[in-house]
Coordinates of C-alpha atoms and ligand atoms in Angstrom, one line a residue:
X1 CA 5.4 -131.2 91.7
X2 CA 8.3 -129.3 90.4
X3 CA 11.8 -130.9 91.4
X4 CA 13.5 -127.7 90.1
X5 CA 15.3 -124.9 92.3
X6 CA 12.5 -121.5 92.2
X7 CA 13.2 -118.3 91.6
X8 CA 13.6 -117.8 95.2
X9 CA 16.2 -120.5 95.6
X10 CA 14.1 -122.8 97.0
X11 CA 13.1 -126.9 96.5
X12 CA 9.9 -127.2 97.9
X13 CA 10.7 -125.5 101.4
X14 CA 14.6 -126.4 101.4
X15 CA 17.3 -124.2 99.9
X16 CA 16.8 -120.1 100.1
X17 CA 20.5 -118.7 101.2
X18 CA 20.7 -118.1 104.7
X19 CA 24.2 -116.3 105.1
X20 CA 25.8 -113.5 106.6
X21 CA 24.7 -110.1 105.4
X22 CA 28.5 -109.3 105.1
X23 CA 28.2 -111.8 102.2
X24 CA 25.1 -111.1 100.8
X25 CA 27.5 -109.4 98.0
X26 CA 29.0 -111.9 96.5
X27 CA 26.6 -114.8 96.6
X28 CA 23.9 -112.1 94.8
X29 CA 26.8 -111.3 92.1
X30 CA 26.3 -114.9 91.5
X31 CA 23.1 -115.2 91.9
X32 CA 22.5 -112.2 89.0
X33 CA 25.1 -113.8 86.3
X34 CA 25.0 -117.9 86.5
X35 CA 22.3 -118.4 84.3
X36 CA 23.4 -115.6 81.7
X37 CA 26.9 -116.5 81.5
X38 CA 26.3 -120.4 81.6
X39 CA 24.4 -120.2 78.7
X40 CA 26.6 -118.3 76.6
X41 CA 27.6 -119.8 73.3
X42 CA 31.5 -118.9 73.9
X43 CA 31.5 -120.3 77.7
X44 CA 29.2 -123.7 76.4
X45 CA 32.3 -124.1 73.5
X46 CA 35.4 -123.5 75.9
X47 CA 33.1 -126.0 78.7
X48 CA 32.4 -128.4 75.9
X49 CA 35.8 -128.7 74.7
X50 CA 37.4 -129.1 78.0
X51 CA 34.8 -131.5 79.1
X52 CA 36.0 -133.5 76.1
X53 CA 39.7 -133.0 75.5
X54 CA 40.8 -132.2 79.4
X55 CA 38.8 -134.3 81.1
X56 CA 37.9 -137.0 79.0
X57 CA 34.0 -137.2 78.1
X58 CA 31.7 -138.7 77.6
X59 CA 32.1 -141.0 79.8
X60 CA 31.7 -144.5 78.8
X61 CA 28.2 -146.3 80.3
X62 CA 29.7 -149.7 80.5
X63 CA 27.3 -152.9 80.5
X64 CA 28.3 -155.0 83.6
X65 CA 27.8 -159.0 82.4
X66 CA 29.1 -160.9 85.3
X67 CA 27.6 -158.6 87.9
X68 CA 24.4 -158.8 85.8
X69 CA 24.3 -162.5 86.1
X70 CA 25.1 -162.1 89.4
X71 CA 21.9 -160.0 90.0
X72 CA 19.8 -161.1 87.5
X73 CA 19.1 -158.3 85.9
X74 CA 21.1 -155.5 83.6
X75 CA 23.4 -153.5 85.4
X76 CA 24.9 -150.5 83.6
X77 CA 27.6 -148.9 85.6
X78 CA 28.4 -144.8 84.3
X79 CA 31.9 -144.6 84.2
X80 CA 33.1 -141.6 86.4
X81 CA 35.8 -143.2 87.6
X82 CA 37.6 -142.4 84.3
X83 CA 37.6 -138.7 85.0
X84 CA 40.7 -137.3 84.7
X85 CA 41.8 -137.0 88.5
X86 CA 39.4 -139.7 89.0
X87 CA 35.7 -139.1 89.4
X88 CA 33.0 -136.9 88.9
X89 CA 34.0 -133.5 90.5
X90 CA 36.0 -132.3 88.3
X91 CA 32.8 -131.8 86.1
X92 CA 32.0 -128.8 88.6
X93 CA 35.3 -127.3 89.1
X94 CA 35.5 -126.6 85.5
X95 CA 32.3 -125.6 84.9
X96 CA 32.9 -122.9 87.8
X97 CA 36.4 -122.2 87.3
X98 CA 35.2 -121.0 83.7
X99 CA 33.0 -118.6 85.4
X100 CA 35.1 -117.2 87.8
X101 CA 37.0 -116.1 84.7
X102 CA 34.2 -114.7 82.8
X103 CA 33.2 -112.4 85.9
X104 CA 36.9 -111.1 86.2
X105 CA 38.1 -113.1 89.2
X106 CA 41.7 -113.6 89.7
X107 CA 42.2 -115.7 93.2
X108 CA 40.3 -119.0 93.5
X109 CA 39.0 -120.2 97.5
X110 CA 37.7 -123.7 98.1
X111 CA 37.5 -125.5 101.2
X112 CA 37.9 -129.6 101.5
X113 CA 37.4 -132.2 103.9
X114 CA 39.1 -135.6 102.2
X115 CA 40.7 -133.1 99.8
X116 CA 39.1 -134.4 96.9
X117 CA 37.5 -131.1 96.0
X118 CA 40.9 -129.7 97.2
X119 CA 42.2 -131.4 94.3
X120 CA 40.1 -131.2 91.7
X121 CA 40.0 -127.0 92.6
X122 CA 43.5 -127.1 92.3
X123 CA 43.8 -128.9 88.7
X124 CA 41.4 -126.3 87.3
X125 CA 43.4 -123.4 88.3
X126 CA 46.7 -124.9 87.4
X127 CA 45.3 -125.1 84.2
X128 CA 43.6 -121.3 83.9
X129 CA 47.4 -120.2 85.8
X130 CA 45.1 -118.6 88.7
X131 CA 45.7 -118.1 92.4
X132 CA 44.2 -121.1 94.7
X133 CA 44.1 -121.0 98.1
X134 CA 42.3 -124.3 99.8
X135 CA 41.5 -124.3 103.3
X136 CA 41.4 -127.5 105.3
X137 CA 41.0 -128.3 108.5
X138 CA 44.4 -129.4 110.5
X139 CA 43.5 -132.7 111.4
X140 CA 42.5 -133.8 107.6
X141 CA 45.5 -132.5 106.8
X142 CA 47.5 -135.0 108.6
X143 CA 44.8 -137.1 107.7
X144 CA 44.6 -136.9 103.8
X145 CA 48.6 -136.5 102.9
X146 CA 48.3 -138.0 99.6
X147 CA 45.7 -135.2 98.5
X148 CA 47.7 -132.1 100.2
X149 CA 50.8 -133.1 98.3
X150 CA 48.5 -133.4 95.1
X151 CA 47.6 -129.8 96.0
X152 CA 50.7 -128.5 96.2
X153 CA 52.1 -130.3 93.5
X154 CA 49.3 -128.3 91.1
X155 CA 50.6 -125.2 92.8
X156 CA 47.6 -124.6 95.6
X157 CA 48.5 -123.1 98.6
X158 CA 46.8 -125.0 101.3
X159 CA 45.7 -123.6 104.8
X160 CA 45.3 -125.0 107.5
X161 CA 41.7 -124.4 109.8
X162 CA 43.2 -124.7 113.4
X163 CA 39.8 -123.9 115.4
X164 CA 37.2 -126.1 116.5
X165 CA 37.1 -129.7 115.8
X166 CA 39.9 -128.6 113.1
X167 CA 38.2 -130.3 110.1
X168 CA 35.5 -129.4 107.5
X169 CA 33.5 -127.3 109.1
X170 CA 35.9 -125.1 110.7
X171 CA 37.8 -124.7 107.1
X172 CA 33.9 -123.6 105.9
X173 CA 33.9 -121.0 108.5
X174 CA 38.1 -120.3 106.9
X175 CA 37.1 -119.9 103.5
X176 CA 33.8 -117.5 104.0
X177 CA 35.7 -115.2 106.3
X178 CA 38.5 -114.6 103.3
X179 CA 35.5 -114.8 100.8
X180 CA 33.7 -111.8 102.8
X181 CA 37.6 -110.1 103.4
X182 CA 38.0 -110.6 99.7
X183 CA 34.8 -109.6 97.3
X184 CA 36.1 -107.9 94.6
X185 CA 38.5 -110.8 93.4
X186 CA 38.0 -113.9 94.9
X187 CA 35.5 -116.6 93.9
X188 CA 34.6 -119.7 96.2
X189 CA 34.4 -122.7 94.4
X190 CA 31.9 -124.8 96.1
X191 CA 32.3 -128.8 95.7
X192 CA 28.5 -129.8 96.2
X193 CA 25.3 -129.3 96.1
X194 CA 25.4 -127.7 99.1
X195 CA 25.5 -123.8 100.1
X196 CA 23.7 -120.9 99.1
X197 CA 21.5 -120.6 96.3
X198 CA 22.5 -120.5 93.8
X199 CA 25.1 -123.0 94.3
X200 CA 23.4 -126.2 94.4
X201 CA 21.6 -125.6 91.1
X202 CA 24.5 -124.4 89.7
X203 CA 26.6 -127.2 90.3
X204 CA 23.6 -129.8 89.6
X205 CA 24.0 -128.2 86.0
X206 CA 27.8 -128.9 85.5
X207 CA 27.1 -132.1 86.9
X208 CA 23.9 -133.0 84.7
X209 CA 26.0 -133.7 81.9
X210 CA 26.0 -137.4 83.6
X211 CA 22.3 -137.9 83.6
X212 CA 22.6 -136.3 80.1
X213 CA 24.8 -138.9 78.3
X214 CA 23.5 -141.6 79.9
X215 CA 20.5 -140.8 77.8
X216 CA 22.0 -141.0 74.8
X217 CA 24.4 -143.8 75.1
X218 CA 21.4 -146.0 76.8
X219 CA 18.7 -144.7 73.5
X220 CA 22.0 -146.6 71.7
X221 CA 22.3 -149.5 74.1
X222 CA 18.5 -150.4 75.0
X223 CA 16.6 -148.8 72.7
X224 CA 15.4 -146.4 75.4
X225 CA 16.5 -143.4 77.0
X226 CA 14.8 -144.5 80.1
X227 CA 16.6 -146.6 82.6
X228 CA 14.2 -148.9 85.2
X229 CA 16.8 -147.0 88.2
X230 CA 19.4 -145.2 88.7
X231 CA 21.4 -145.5 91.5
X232 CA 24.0 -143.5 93.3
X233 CA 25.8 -142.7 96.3
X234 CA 25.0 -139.3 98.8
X235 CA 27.1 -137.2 100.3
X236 CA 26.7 -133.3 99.8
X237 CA 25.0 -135.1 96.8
X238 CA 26.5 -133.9 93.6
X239 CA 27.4 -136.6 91.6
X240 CA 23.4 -138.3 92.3
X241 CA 21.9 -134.7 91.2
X242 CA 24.3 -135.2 88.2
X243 CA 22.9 -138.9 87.7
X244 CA 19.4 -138.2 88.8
X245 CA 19.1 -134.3 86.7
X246 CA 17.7 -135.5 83.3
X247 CA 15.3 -137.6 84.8
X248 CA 13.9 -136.1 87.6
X249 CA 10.4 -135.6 85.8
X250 CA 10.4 -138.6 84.2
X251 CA 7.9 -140.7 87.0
X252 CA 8.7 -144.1 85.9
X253 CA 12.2 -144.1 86.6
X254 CA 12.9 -144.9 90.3
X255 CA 16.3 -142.8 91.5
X256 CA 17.9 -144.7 94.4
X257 CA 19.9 -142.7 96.7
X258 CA 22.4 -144.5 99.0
X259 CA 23.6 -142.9 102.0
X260 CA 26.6 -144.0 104.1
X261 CA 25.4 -146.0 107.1
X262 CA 28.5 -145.9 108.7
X263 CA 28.4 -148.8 111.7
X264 CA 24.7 -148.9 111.4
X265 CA 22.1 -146.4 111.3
X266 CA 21.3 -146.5 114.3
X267 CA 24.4 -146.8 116.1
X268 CA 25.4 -143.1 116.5
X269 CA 28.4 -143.5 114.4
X270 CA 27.0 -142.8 110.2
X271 CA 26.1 -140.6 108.0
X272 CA 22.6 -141.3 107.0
X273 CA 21.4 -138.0 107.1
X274 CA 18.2 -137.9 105.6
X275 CA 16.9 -141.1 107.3
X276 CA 18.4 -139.3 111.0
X277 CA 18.2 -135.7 109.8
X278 CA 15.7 -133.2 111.0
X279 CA 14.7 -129.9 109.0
X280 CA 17.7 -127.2 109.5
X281 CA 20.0 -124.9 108.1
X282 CA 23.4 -125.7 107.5
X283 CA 26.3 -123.6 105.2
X284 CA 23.7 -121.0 104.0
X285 CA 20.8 -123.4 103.3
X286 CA 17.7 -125.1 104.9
X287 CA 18.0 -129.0 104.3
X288 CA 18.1 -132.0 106.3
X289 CA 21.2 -132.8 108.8
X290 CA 21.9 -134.5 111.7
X291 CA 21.7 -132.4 114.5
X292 CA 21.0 -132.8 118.5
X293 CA 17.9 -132.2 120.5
X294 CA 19.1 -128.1 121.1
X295 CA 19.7 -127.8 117.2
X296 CA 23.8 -128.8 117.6
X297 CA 24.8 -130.3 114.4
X298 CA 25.9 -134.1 115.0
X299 CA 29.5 -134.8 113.9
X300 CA 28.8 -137.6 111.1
X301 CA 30.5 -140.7 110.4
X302 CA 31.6 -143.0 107.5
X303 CA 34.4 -145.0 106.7
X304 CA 34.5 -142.8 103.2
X305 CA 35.4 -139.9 104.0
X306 CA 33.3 -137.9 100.7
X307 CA 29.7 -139.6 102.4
X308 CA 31.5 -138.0 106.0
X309 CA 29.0 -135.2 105.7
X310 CA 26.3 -134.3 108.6
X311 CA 23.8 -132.6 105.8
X312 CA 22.4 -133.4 102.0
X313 CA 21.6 -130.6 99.3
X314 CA 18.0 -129.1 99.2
X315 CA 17.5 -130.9 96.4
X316 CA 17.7 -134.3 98.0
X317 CA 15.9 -133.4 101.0
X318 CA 13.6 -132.3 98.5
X319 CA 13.3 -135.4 96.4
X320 CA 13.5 -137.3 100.5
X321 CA 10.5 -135.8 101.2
X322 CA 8.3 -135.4 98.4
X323 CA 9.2 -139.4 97.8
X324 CA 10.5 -139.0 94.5
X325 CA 13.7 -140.9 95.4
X326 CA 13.6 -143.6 97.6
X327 CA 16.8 -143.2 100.0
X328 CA 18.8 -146.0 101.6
X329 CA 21.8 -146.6 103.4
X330 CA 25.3 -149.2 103.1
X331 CA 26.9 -149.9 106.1
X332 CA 31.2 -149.9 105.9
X333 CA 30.9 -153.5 105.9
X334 CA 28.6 -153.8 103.0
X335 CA 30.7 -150.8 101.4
X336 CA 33.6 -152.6 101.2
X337 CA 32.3 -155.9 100.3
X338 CA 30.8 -154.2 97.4
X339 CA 34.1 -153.0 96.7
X340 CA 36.2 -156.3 96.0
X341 CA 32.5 -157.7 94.0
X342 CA 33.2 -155.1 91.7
X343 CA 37.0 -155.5 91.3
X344 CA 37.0 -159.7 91.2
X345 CA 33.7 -159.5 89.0
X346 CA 34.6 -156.6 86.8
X347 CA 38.0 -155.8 86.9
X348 CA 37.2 -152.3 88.0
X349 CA 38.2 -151.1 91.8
X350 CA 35.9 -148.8 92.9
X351 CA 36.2 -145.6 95.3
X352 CA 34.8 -146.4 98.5
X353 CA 31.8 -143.9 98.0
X354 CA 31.0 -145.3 94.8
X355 CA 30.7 -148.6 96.5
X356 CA 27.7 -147.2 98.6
X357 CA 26.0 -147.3 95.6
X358 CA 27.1 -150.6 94.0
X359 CA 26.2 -152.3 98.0
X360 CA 22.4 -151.9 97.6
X361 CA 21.9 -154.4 94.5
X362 CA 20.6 -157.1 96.2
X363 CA 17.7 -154.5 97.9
X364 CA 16.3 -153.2 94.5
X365 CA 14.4 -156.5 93.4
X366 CA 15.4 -155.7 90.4
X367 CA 13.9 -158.3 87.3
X368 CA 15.8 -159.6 84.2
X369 CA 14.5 -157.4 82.2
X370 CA 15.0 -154.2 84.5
X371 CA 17.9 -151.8 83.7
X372 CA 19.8 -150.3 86.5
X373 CA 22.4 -147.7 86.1
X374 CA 24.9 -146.9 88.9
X375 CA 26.7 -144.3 88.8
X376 CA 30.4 -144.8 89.8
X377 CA 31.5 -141.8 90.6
X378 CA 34.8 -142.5 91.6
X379 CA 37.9 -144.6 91.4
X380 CA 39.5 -146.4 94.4
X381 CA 43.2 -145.4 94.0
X382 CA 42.7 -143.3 96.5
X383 CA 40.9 -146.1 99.0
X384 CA 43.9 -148.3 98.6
X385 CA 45.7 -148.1 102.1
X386 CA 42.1 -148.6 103.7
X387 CA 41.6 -151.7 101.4
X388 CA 44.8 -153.0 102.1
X389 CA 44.5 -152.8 106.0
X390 CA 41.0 -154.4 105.8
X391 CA 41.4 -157.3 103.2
X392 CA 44.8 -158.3 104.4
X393 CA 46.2 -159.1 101.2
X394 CA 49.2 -159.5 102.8
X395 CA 48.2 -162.5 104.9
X396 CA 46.8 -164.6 101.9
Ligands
LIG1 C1 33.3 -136.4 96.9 C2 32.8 -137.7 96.4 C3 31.5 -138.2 96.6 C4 30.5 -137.5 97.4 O1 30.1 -136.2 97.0 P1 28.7 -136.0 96.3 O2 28.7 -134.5 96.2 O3 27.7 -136.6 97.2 O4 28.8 -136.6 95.0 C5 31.2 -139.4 96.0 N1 32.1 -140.2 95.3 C6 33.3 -139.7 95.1 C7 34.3 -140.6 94.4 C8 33.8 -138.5 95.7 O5 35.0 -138.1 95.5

């Protein structure tokens, strides 16, 4: 069983590129130059180096004692969090920002729900001086002020979607109508492993680096490069393919991947795509998503809004299927429980994705001896108003 993207696009039956013909174009563009460009000395040098000095890898894999004790077993959390702009996405934007400069485009799109993406689009082209225009839908916007003052802070010019339910989706539909108006110029920086092929394999690359140093720093730690699991948190599913990449052919290491439950699986308000999704095609690709009877896609729900996402990436349908990672969900509750565990255990405050992640411990039956890596992709600056409103600091 091959958990790799074909040379049709595909994993196992999901993936292909199910768009427009009006932006057949640009995606084949793409599609002809990733791998070339990727794996030119120069662009792995300028990646390398910005990876190190810009955003600050490697990462540290940090051994967790007291929530080892905790769990009885070795817990190894991978350090995301200490990103610069505070967790793993950045990894992508730069990788893709760099080749948006090697195939001569000038003006940078990206859309964004929580406007994390938004963000971390917006840093990368600050930092190459290039145009950025984000689309968002209107309600986010009122929604996610921190983030659209970040964004125009870097210098982004951010646009409102003002159709439909005015949030992701309808800024999707925003940014491929200027990304079909705008060919010759323009490149769509695309925050997941989610889209057209050949985006999700191209952005599982920049974000393998994860799986990559865990390897290394755990052959240094253990003795082994081979964890017992790794865990991580699904929403498009980025920073898991990032955790998961170097060992998705290596059979003895179980991957766990947590979906947001939201209020409950099965209370019509979560996010647990693969465990509710059916077989369908969503932004250019066929995956799993959660969709009605008549094919309407379900509007999802999580109390994080980066797991607030009705689909997963081929890839993860993929690995769903086949059974090669076993998928479970956190509820908000166990989310944010998880949440101050971490932060009175470790001294570390988690983003509330990351916390997904961290909330299915307990389920793994993990022994002393096991090793379990989570991968915290984020930090919970961000989280803070929603942690505040549901601890009550203020009351104790
Ligand atoms: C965006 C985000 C996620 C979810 O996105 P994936 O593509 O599934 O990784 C998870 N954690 C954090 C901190 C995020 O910002």
């Amino acid at each position: 069983m091959s958990y790799h993207v074909n040379e049709k696009g595909f994993y196992g039956k999901f993936g292909g590129a199910y768009i427009p013909e009006m932006l057949y174009p640009n995606v084949e563009e793409l599609r002809q130059n990733y791998l070339r460009i990727i794996q030119e000395p120069d662009f792995q040098e300028e990646l390398q180096a910005l990876l190190k000095d810009y955003v600050g890898r490697p990462t540290p894999l940090y051994f967790a004692p007291r929530l080892s004790e905790k769990y009885n077993t070795k817990v190894y959390l991978k350090r995301e969090d200490l990103n610069h702009t505070g967790a793993h996405k950045i990894n992508n934007t730069i990788g893709q920002v760099l080749l948006a400069k090697r195939l001569g485009k000038k003006r940078i799109i990206a859309e964004t729900g929580a406007g994390q993406h938004g963000v971390a689009t917006a840093t990368v082209c600050a930092l190459m001086g290039l145009e950025c225009i984000v689309y968002m839908g209107e309600i986010d916007i009122e929604r996610q002020a921190p983030n659209v003052a970040r964004m125009k802070m870097l210098g982004a010019q951010v646009v409102p979607a003002t159709s439909g339910s005015k949030t992701l989706k309808d800024a999707t539909n925003e940014a491929i109508r200027d990304w079909i108006n705008n060919p010759e110029n323009t490149y769509y920086i695309i925050g997941s492993v989610v889209g057209p092929h050949p985006y999700p394999d191209m952005v599982a690359r920049f974000q393998a680096v994860i799986s990559e140093e865990i390897r290394a720093q755990l052959l240094e730690k253990e003795g082994t490069e081979l964890p017992t699991y790794v865990v991580a948190c699904v929403g498009g599913g980025s920073n898991a393919a990032g955790a998961f990449y170097h060992y998705l052919d290596e059979s003895e290491v179980q991957l766990i991947a947590v979906e947001a439950a939201g209020k409950g699986v099965d209370s019509g308000e979560s996010a647990a795509t693969s465990i509710l999704g059916k077989d369908g095609i969503i932004h250019g690709s066929r995956t799993l998503l959660m969709q009605t009877e008549d094919g309407q896609v379900t509007e999802p729900y999580s109390i994080s809004a980066g797991l607030d996402y009705p689909g997963v990436g081929p890839l993860h349908a993929h690995l769903f299927e086949s059974k090669r990672a076993r998928f479970e969900s956190a509820t908000d509750e166990e989310a944010l429980q998880a949440v101050l565990e971490l932060t009175r255990l470790e001294g570390i405050i988690p983003a509330l994705e990351s916390a997904h992640a961290l909330a299915v411990l307990d389920r793994l039956n993990a022994k002393p001896e096991d090793v379990v890596v989570i991968n915290l992709s984020g930090r919970g600056d961000k989280d803070l108003s929603t942690y505040l409103k549901h601890f009550h600091f203020d009351e104790k």
